């Protein structure tokens, strides 16, 4: 076939395809029933979920708990920031005792006599003959003879040293068979020629020794000392054997050195050792134990000594996993003008700290703080140990009175998770205003309750007894301005609150004690307070810990508190819902989104409101449609819709809801109004029925509204 | 969703169309003594067992369907309807066995078809046309309701074979070809119902339904919303001695893979609606009240998958038989037609009698019953102005013109053929 035929065929296909009438739009009207909205109002909805309690018989009790005062002890039971400091000058730094030895032999005396008097016929000859022959010989008296060649070298100990204190001890041993008399000695600095000591031993018998001690306080010693010895003798008491090696020996010892300044070599030694306590003054609280929730310890040490100091700071009474708190380290060498410093911090969290001071440790270890006794029991006291030592480097160290080593330990921002002791007679007031939403968001002209009970309950999580004072409790109805102030014994007498029990564990919550005081006609004017239908309570509540108790002996306090421990005071209300009321009004406004409603195809119709009422309350309800400026556009019904109360059966309970059908015609204009609606205001007014007669309310009562659209709809597909 | 439901319903009514009288063009030939057959068919047809022609015409005319018209629909049993709009151009080359080098001929055809079918419970009709107020206090059931819609074009090419016979002529044709999918919708519900309480306070919907839809953004004649393959076959036996013939045809055996943004929705849910529930109307605070609930739409959206799917074409089976009587003055024939996938409960039966007055004017009447419709009586005329030309025009129910309230079928069939 030719292309013309194909074209014709294709054209025909398209033409016939176009014959379909896809766009046909027939129209018709149909009647539709559509549930639009449903809501059920229970007594819980009317009075708030939290305050209505069902009883076993189905009746209801209005239970309302209003917190009217609460005191946390966190701000009171604190461990204050505390700093302890210790500065030690280093004049107690010790160096080793300095010992020199010096001797004069009998040979030396013989030679000195030979020098002075010649070798013949004199002392020299006598001594040497006796020495050589071995025959006992009598030695005649010896005239004073001076030996000025004493030279002592202390360069191994120091270069120079000024003594705060010190002794020079000279001991002379006479190994001559001679009676020595008038032994004079002198010791002086070789360079400065300052005489350090000059002394005389009057008589030293053969084979005996004599010792003299001299104070060196305030003196400066050079490392090179010189001196002389002058001696004389009465001779031997008879014939004696002579040996020229016999000697008069002297031992010179510088000891008990307290340094004022020095350039010296210091031996390894402990230069700091403290066993002291830090007091955490905390008003009249007697703290014996605390477990720390958070907090820091910071130790700052300074050193001017030219030797590194090994330090250790320990709090034996602060333990974590049974390991005592310990900070240790090495403080580098410093100078007077530029002291070295080390600052170390350590977290105290979770440490269990004993605040009973040094006594518990002294009971085991004996006196620790050097007062030669076991200290008496104390509280608020923290025992700590600070020690420091140096090694011997062999270097000469320049030490002056300006040298020091210091330690400063601070306890900062300590918040306890648990404290124990005695909390004193702490007093605290709390003042405030709290809502008392017995009928939240409801206006009510008047209500009468068949029975009402009020309780004041105090919940105590603290391990201490307390007394509560109701200084002020005023019930206020802000809507009508009425108020009443609590008076009577309940307001004047303190209410005793018992202590909680210590679970002795941070993981186990403290079970608070509940202390309940019923406010009744005998102890208060409570009915007067109830009658104002308060919505606000104004209060001033005071608490006193350990009322009437004297402080216990140290270490015996049993009060405790865990973190966030508090005392709370509640006003509990129990009102059986057997009541009558008038004009209980509710109203609320909701944002609506009805503009998306497809109402343009609705020809006409009705809104039908079905009401199912089990409450023994008459109600009048309505919905108001408002624009965005809250201006009334329309309402569900021109006049409020009456919903009759449910009718009680013979036993007084409503078993079958009263059904009310309210038909509200809607035309296209009213539907357009509905679309313009931006807010819907719901109003309702309830009156118990019969009027002025108490009616019992049960937990299964409700009123249910169902809004149904009954529309004739124009369908145009 | 609401618009979609209306669309299904309306289009299914508007396109009740069926190739009910697909008679062989060769029926009226004395014998198969030509080699070339070119013919074209245009068929527009709709019928229903419940919806009368006045109702259909009102829809065609964008008319308002008043209560009388709505209530004229027979709502005592399931409502069936089918419509088809089809155009085809065909060529058959049928060489003579004794003169041709090869006995094989060939067949070519291009066609476009638009088919709609419905099978609704009366409650579906009531819900849509009367509203659910008419069903208040009742549970309206939609069980096994079905809607089917398929628009496609196809090209068929095949072979023909003349079958020599001493008593007459016979031939067979087998053909196949590609199919262009244009538009497809299929809805089928299982156990589904809607309960409207007496007062209208409660609606309970139980829905168990499947919905297939081709990409509805691609639905014009030039769009390829899907593609597939279809085959068919024809067999004609003409006994010139006895004047008896039989013709059978199977068509649209195949499927289309619907592509692009085709969707499949499967819903098996129950939905209770008693209005927007306001938990505590006395304590609304800043709560918004939005009555324009779109819960149902959300359910549908959440259960809709955008996937390609393959669905069968509406397979059509047709068999026709008849004979000439009184020296060919009268021709009587009968046929059965069944279209699968349309929910057609039974085959459609046609009985036709034609009076062959002369070659220019051969009127016939056609009585039909069954299928998706009910009884109808149509008339038509066959004209053969020359030996090689053939024309036929037919309307399925004459009452649709004169008494549409009592007519449940209408349409027009036109056929032209040139043989040589």
GROMACS .gro file of C-alpha atoms in nm, chain A residues 9 12-14 16-22 24-41 45-46 586 588-594 596-598 610 612 680 682 706 708 710 713-715 717, chain B residues 2 6 10 14-15 42 60 62-65 70 85 87 89 111-112 114 127-133 136 151 182-183 199-201 203 221 273-285 287-292:
model
  106
    9UNK     CA    1  -0.503   0.472   0.837
   12UNK     CA    2  -0.838   0.732   1.111
   13UNK     CA    3  -0.684   0.576   1.423
   14UNK     CA    4  -0.631   0.915   1.578
   16UNK     CA    5  -1.151   0.734   1.626
   17UNK     CA    6  -0.933   0.743   1.936
   18UNK     CA    7  -1.049   1.095   1.990
   19UNK     CA    8  -1.405   0.978   2.002
   20UNK     CA    9  -1.361   0.872   2.363
   21UNK     CA   10  -1.548   1.090   2.604
   22UNK     CA   11  -1.301   1.094   2.888
   24UNK     CA   12  -1.758   1.387   3.044
   25UNK     CA   13  -1.874   1.545   3.367
   26UNK     CA   14  -2.219   1.433   3.471
   27UNK     CA   15  -2.354   1.577   3.793
   28UNK     CA   16  -2.583   1.453   4.062
   29UNK     CA   17  -2.672   1.506   4.424
   30UNK     CA   18  -2.636   1.252   4.699
   31UNK     CA   19  -2.707   1.242   5.068
   32UNK     CA   20  -2.421   1.165   5.299
   33UNK     CA   21  -2.393   1.105   5.668
   34UNK     CA   22  -2.050   1.172   5.807
   35UNK     CA   23  -1.928   1.166   6.164
   36UNK     CA   24  -1.738   1.488   6.208
   37UNK     CA   25  -1.628   1.502   6.565
   38UNK     CA   26  -1.655   1.304   6.883
   39UNK     CA   27  -1.548   1.386   7.232
   40UNK     CA   28  -1.609   1.226   7.565
   41UNK     CA   29  -1.582   1.420   7.887
   45UNK     CA   30  -1.155   1.575   8.221
   46UNK     CA   31  -1.370   1.809   8.421
  586UNK     CA   32  -1.584   2.571   8.143
  588UNK     CA   33  -1.167   2.692   7.611
  589UNK     CA   34  -1.053   2.802   7.273
  590UNK     CA   35  -0.885   2.592   7.010
  591UNK     CA   36  -0.719   2.677   6.686
  592UNK     CA   37  -0.917   2.535   6.399
  593UNK     CA   38  -0.824   2.445   6.049
  594UNK     CA   39  -1.159   2.428   5.879
  596UNK     CA   40  -0.965   2.312   5.400
  597UNK     CA   41  -1.315   2.177   5.433
  598UNK     CA   42  -1.467   2.114   5.094
  610UNK     CA   43  -2.592   1.374   6.976
  612UNK     CA   44  -2.505   1.111   7.579
  680UNK     CA   45  -1.342   2.752   6.802
  682UNK     CA   46  -1.616   2.576   7.353
  706UNK     CA   47  -2.098   1.329   6.865
  708UNK     CA   48  -2.264   1.429   6.259
  710UNK     CA   49  -2.605   1.523   5.733
  713UNK     CA   50  -2.374   1.692   4.839
  714UNK     CA   51  -2.346   1.795   4.477
  715UNK     CA   52  -2.118   1.557   4.298
  717UNK     CA   53  -1.655   1.442   3.912
  719UNK     CA   54  -1.296   0.992   4.612
  723UNK     CA   55  -1.603   0.850   4.077
  727UNK     CA   56  -1.834   0.725   3.547
  731UNK     CA   57  -1.973   0.610   2.969
  732UNK     CA   58  -1.777   0.355   2.776
  759UNK     CA   59  -1.560   0.109   1.357
  777UNK     CA   60  -2.288   1.162   2.752
  779UNK     CA   61  -2.303   1.615   3.071
  780UNK     CA   62  -2.650   1.608   3.209
  781UNK     CA   63  -2.777   1.626   3.558
  782UNK     CA   64  -2.875   1.288   3.692
  787UNK     CA   65  -3.073   0.736   3.962
  802UNK     CA   66  -1.461   0.157   2.123
  804UNK     CA   67  -1.130   0.101   1.509
  806UNK     CA   68  -0.799  -0.132   0.931
  828UNK     CA   69  -0.624  -0.128   1.545
  829UNK     CA   70  -0.699   0.081   1.846
  831UNK     CA   71  -1.062   0.123   2.438
  844UNK     CA   72  -2.303   0.471   4.786
  845UNK     CA   73  -2.184   0.671   4.489
  846UNK     CA   74  -2.509   0.782   4.336
  847UNK     CA   75  -2.737   0.809   4.638
  848UNK     CA   76  -2.493   0.864   4.918
  849UNK     CA   77  -2.436   0.661   5.231
  850UNK     CA   78  -2.747   0.802   5.394
  853UNK     CA   79  -2.771   0.411   5.709
  868UNK     CA   80  -0.662   0.144   2.613
  899UNK     CA   81  -0.189   0.373   2.641
  900UNK     CA   82  -0.379   0.356   2.965
  916UNK     CA   83  -2.745   0.810   6.300
  917UNK     CA   84  -2.427   0.849   6.101
  918UNK     CA   85  -2.213   0.860   6.414
  920UNK     CA   86  -1.843   0.458   5.978
  938UNK     CA   87  -0.276   0.862   2.209
  990UNK     CA   88  -1.421   0.646   6.200
  991UNK     CA   89  -1.641   0.823   6.445
  992UNK     CA   90  -1.529   1.173   6.370
  993UNK     CA   91  -1.219   1.355   6.470
  994UNK     CA   92  -1.169   1.250   6.827
  995UNK     CA   93  -1.098   1.540   7.054
  996UNK     CA   94  -0.949   1.393   7.365
  997UNK     CA   95  -1.056   1.661   7.602
  998UNK     CA   96  -1.259   1.937   7.455
  999UNK     CA   97  -1.244   2.119   7.786
 1000UNK     CA   98  -0.869   2.145   7.776
 1001UNK     CA   99  -0.781   2.221   7.419
 1002UNK     CA  100  -0.502   2.466   7.496
 1004UNK     CA  101  -0.456   2.206   7.015
 1005UNK     CA  102  -0.572   2.244   6.659
 1006UNK     CA  103  -0.901   2.109   6.537
 1007UNK     CA  104  -0.868   1.985   6.183
 1008UNK     CA  105  -1.175   1.815   6.056
 1009UNK     CA  106  -1.037   1.762   5.707
   0.00000   0.00000   0.00000
